[in-house]
Short mmCIF file of C-alpha atoms in Angstrom, two decimals:
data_model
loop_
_atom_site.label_atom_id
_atom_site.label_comp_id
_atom_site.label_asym_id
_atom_site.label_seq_id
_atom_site.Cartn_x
_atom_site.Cartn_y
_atom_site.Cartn_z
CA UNK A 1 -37.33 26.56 -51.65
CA UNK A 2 -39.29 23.41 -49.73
CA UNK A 3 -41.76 22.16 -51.69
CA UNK A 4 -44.74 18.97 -50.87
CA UNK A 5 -46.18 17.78 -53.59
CA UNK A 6 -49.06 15.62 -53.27
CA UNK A 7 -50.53 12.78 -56.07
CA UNK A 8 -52.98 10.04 -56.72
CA UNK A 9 -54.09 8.40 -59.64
CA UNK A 10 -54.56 4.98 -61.30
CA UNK A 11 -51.66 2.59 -60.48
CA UNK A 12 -49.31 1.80 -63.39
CA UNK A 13 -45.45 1.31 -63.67
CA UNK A 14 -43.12 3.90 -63.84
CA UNK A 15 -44.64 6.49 -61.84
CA UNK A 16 -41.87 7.05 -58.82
CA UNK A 17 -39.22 6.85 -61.45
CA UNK A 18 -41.09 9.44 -63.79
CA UNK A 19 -42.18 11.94 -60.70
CA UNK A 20 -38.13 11.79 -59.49
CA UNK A 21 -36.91 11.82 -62.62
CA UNK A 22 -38.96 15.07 -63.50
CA UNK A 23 -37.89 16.60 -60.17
CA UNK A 24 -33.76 15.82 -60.69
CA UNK A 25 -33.88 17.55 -64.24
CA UNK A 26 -35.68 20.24 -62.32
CA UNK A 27 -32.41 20.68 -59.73
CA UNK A 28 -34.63 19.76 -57.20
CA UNK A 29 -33.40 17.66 -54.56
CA UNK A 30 -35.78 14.93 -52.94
CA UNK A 31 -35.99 14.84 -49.07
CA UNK A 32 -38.98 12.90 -48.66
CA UNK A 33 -40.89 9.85 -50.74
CA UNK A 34 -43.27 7.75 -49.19
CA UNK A 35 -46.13 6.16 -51.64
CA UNK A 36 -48.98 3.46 -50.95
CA UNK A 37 -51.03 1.72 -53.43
CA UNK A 38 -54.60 0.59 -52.68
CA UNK A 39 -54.40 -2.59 -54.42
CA UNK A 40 -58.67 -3.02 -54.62
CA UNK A 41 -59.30 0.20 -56.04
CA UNK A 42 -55.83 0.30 -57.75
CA UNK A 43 -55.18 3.91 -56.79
CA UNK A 44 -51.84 4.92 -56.30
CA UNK A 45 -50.89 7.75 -53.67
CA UNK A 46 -47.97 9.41 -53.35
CA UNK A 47 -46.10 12.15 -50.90
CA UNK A 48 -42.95 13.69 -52.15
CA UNK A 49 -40.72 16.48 -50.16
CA UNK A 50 -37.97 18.31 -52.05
CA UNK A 51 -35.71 21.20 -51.87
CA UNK A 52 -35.19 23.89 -54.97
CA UNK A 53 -32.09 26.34 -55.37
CA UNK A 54 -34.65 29.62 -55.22
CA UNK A 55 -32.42 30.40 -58.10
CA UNK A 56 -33.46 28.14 -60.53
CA UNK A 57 -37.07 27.03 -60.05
CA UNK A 58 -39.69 28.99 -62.24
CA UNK A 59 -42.91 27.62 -60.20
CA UNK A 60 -45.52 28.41 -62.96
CA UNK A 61 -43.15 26.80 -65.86
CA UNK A 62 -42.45 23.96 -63.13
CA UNK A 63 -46.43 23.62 -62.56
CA UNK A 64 -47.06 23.96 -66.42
CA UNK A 65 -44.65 21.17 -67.19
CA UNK A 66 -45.65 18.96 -64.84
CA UNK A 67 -48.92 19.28 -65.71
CA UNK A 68 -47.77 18.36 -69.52
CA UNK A 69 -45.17 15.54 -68.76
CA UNK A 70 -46.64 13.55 -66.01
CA UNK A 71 -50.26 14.82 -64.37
CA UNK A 72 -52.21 14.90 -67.94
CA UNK A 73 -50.38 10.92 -69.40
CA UNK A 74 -50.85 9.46 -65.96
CA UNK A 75 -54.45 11.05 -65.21
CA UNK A 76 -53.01 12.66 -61.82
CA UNK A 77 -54.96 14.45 -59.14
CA UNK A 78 -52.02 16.63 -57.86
CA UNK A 79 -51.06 19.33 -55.90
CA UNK A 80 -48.04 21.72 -55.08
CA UNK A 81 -47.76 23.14 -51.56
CA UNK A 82 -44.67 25.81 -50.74
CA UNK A 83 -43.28 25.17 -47.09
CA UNK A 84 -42.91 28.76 -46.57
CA UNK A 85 -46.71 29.98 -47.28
CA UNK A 86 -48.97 29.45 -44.20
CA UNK A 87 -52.09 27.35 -44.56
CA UNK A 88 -54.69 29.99 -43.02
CA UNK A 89 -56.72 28.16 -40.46
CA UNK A 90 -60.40 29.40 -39.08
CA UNK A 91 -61.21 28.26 -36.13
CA UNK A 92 -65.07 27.53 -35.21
CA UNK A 93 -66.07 26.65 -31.13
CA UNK A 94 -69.47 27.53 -29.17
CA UNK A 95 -69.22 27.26 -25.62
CA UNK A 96 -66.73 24.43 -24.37
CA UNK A 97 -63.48 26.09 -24.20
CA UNK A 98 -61.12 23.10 -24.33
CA UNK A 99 -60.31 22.32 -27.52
CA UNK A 100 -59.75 25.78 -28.14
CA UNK A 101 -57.12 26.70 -25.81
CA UNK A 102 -55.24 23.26 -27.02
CA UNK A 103 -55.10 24.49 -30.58
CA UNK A 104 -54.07 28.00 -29.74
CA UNK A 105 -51.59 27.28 -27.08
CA UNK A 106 -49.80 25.35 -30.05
CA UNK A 107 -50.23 27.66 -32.22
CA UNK A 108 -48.45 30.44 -29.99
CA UNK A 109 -45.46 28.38 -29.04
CA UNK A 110 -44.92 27.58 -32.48
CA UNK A 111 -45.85 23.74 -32.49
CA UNK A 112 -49.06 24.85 -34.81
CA UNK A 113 -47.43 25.91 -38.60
CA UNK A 114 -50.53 28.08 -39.60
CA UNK A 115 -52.16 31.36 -39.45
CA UNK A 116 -55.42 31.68 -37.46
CA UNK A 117 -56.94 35.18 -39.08
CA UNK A 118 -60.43 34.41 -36.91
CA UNK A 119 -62.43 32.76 -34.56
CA UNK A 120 -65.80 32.38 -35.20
CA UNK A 121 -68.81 31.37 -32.58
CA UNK A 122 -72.29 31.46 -32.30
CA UNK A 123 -72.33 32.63 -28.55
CA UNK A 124 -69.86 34.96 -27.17
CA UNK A 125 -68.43 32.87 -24.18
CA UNK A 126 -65.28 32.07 -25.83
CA UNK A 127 -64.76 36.09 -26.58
CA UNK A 128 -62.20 36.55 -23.94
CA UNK A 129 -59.70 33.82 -24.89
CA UNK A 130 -59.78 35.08 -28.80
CA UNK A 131 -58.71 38.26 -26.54
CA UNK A 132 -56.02 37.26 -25.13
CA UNK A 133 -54.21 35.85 -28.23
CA UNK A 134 -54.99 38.57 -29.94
CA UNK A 135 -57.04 37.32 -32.62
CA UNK A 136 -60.30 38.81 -34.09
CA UNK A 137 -63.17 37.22 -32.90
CA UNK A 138 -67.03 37.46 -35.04
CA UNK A 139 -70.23 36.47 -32.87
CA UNK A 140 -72.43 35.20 -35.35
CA UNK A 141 -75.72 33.55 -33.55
CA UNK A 142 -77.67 30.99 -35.27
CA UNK A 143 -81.53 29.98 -34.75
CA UNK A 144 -83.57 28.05 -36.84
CA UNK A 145 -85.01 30.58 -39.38
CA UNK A 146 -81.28 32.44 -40.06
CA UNK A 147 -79.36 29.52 -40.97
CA UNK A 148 -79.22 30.75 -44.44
CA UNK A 149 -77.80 34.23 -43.33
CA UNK A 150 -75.25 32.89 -40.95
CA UNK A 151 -74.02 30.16 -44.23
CA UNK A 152 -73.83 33.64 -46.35
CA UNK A 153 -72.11 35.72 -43.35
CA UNK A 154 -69.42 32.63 -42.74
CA UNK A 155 -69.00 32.09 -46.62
CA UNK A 156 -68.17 36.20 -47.26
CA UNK A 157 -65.87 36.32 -43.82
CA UNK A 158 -63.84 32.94 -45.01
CA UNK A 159 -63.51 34.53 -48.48
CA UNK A 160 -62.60 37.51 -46.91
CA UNK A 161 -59.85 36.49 -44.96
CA UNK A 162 -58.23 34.05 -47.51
CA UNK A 163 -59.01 31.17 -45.19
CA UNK A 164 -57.82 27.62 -46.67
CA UNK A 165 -59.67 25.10 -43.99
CA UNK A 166 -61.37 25.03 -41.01
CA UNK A 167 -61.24 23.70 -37.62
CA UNK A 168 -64.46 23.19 -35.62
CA UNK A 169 -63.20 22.57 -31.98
CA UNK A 170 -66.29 22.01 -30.80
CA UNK A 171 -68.46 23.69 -32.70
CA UNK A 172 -72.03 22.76 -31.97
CA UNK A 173 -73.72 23.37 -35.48
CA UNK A 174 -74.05 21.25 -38.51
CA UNK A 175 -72.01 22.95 -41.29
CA UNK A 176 -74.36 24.23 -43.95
CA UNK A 177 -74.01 22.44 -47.84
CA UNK A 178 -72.68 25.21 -49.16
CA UNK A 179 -69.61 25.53 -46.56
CA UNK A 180 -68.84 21.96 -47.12
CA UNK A 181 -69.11 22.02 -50.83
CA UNK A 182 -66.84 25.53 -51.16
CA UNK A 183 -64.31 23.58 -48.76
CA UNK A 184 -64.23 19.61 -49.34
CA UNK A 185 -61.97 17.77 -47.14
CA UNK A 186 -61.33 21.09 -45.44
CA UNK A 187 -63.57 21.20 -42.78
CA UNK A 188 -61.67 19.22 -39.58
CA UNK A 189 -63.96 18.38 -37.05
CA UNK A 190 -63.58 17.05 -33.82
CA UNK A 191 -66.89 13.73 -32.72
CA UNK A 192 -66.39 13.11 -28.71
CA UNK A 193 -66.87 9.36 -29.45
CA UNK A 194 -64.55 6.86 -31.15
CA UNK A 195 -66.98 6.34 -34.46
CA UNK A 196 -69.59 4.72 -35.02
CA UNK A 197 -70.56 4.30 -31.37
CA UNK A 198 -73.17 6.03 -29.29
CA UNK A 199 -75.27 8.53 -30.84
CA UNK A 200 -76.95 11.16 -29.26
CA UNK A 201 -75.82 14.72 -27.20
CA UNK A 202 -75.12 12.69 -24.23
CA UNK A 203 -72.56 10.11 -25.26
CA UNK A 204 -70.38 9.48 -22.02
CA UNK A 205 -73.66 9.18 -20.27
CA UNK A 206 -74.85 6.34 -22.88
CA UNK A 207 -70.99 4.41 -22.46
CA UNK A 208 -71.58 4.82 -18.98
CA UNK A 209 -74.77 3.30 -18.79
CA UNK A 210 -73.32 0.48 -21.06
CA UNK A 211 -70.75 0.05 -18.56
CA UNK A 212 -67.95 0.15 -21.70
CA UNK A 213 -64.46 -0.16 -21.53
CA UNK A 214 -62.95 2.41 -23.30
CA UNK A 215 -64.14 5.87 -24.51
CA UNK A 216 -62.56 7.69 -27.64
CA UNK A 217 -62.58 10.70 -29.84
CA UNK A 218 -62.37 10.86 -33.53
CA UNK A 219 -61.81 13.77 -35.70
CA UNK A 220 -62.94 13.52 -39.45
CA UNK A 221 -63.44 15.81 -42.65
CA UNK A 222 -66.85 17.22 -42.69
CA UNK A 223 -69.46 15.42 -45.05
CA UNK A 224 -73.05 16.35 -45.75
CA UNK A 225 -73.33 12.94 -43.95
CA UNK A 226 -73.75 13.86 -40.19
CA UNK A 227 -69.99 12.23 -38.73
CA UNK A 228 -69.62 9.76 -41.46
CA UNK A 229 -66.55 12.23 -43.14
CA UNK A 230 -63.12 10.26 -43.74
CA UNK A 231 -61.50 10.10 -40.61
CA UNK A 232 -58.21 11.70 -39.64
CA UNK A 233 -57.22 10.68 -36.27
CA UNK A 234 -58.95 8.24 -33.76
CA UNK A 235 -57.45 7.52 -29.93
CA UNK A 236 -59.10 5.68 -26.86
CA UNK A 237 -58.38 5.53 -23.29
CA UNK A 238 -59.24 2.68 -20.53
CA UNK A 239 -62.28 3.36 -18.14
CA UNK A 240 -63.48 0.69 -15.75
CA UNK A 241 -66.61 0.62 -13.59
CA UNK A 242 -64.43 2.69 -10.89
CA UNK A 243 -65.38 5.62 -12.98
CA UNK A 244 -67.61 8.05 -12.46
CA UNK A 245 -69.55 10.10 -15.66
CA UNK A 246 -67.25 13.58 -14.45
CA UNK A 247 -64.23 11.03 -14.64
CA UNK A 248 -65.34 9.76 -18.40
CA UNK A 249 -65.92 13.68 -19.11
CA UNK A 250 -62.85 14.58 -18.40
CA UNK A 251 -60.98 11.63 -19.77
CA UNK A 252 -63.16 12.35 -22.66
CA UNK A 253 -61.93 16.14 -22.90
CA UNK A 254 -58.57 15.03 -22.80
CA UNK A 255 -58.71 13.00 -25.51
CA UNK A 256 -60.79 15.22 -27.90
CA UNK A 257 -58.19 18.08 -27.40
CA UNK A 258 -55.43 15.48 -28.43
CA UNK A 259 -57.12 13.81 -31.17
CA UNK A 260 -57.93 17.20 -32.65
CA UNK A 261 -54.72 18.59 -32.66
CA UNK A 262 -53.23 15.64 -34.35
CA UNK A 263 -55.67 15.85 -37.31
CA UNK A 264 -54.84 19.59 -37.50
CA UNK A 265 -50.93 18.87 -37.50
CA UNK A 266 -51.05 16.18 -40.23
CA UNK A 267 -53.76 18.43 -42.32
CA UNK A 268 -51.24 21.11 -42.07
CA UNK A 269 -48.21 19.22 -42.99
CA UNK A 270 -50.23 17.89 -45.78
CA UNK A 271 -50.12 14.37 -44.89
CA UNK A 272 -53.49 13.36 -45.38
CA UNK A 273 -54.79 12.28 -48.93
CA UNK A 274 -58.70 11.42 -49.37
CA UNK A 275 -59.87 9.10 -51.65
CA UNK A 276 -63.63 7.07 -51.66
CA UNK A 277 -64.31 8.75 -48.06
CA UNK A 278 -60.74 7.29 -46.68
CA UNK A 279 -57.73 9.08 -46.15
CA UNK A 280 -54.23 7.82 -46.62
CA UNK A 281 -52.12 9.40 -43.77
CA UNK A 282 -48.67 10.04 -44.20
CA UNK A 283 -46.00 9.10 -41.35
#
């Protein structure tokens, strides 16, 4: 049995020779360590891979104990993630088509280690590509005066389907209060701009204008502050006044696809840690 187990909490001594220690008397053998501290807010952070004869381990004593021995005396945030148990992924998109097909194409050649039980849009374009992977698709429209419905319609089918974060690929709604507060830090978005930079629908047209450099995408946790969630992933590519606004679209496109996936991959290998609206990633 693989397990990740994932910690922060105030820096002190002893707390890599406690956690292995704990582990070893536990038969477990460590595969993994890596640990950072942030020194201003003297938080320590720590990511920890090990393997378990399937024998031996009693996970709910091994939780309990833990819990006891180290989490309570060290006032840990902590978590215990088994390799072998899918995170369930929900994927949200409205009409642009990219993203999608990125995530999904990983997914089906294996590259993607989750389960996708839905796609979920609020215009039926995308229908046909849910299709052809064969996964169930709900068209649920939004206007101003439903809003409330649709948050209560998303809410019962996430429940529904055991869903443990979500992936908007390009999803052109803001995420209601309620989604973000029944999933924090689980909402993975996708901004077609490297943040902060040009606000607005229209933000290749606005670099354009500008005559900028590079373009970038950034994908972040979702926040009740519009794109100001803990980012994830960031990249940039070079542009030049050669360019035209198709040519920063598509470069654009490219990059949001990659960036996204990325953020996706490191969420599901549980390598990203959130703390003050930062995350620590995890090589």
């Amino acid at each position: 049995m693989k397990t990740t187990i994932l910690i922060h909490c105030p820096d002190q001594s002893g707390i890599i020779s406690a956690v292995t220690g704990f582990i070893h008397a536990k038969g477990g053998n460590i595969i993994y360590l890596d640990q950072h501290v942030a020194k201003q807010a003297n938080v320590f952070f720590m990511r920890l891979e090990s393997d378990f004869d399937d024998n031996t381990l009693n996970l709910e004593g091994f939780k309990n104990e833990f819990t006891t021995s180290l989490a309570t005396p060290y006032q840990m945030q902590w978590s215990l993630h088994l390799d072998d148990v899918l995170p369930r992924m929900a994927i949200f998109v409205s009409k642009y088509n990219h993203c999608l097909y990125d995530l999904l194409s990983r997914y089906h050649s294996g590259e993607l280690k989750a389960e996708i039980p839905f796609i979920l849009s609020n215009h039926t374009d995308l229908a046909y590509i849910a299709e052809q992977f064969d996964i169930p698709f709900y068209h649920i429209p939004v206007t101003k005066t439903t809003k409330d419905e649709v948050e209560d319609r998303q809410l019962e089918l996430l429940k529904e389907h055991n869903v443990d974060f979500m992936v908007l690929a390009r999803y052109m709604q803001i995420v209601g209060s309620r989604l973000i507060d029944a999933y924090p830090n689980k909402i993975i978005n996708i901004h077609h701009s490297f943040l902060p930079a040009f606000a607005g629908a229209k933000p290749y047209h606005a670099a354009f204008e500008r005559g900028v450099k590079i373009i970038g995408a950034t994908s972040h946790y979702v926040t009740e502050e519009l794109d100001a969630g803990p980012i994830i992933e960031q990249d940039v590519t070079a542009v030049s006044h050669t360019h035209t606004i198709q040519d920063f679209l598509a470069k654009g496109r490219d990059l949001e696809k990659i960036v996204l996936s990325r953020a996706v991959k490191l969420h599901v290998k549980r390598k990203t840690m959130v703390y003050n609206n930062k995350t620590v990633i995890f090589s």
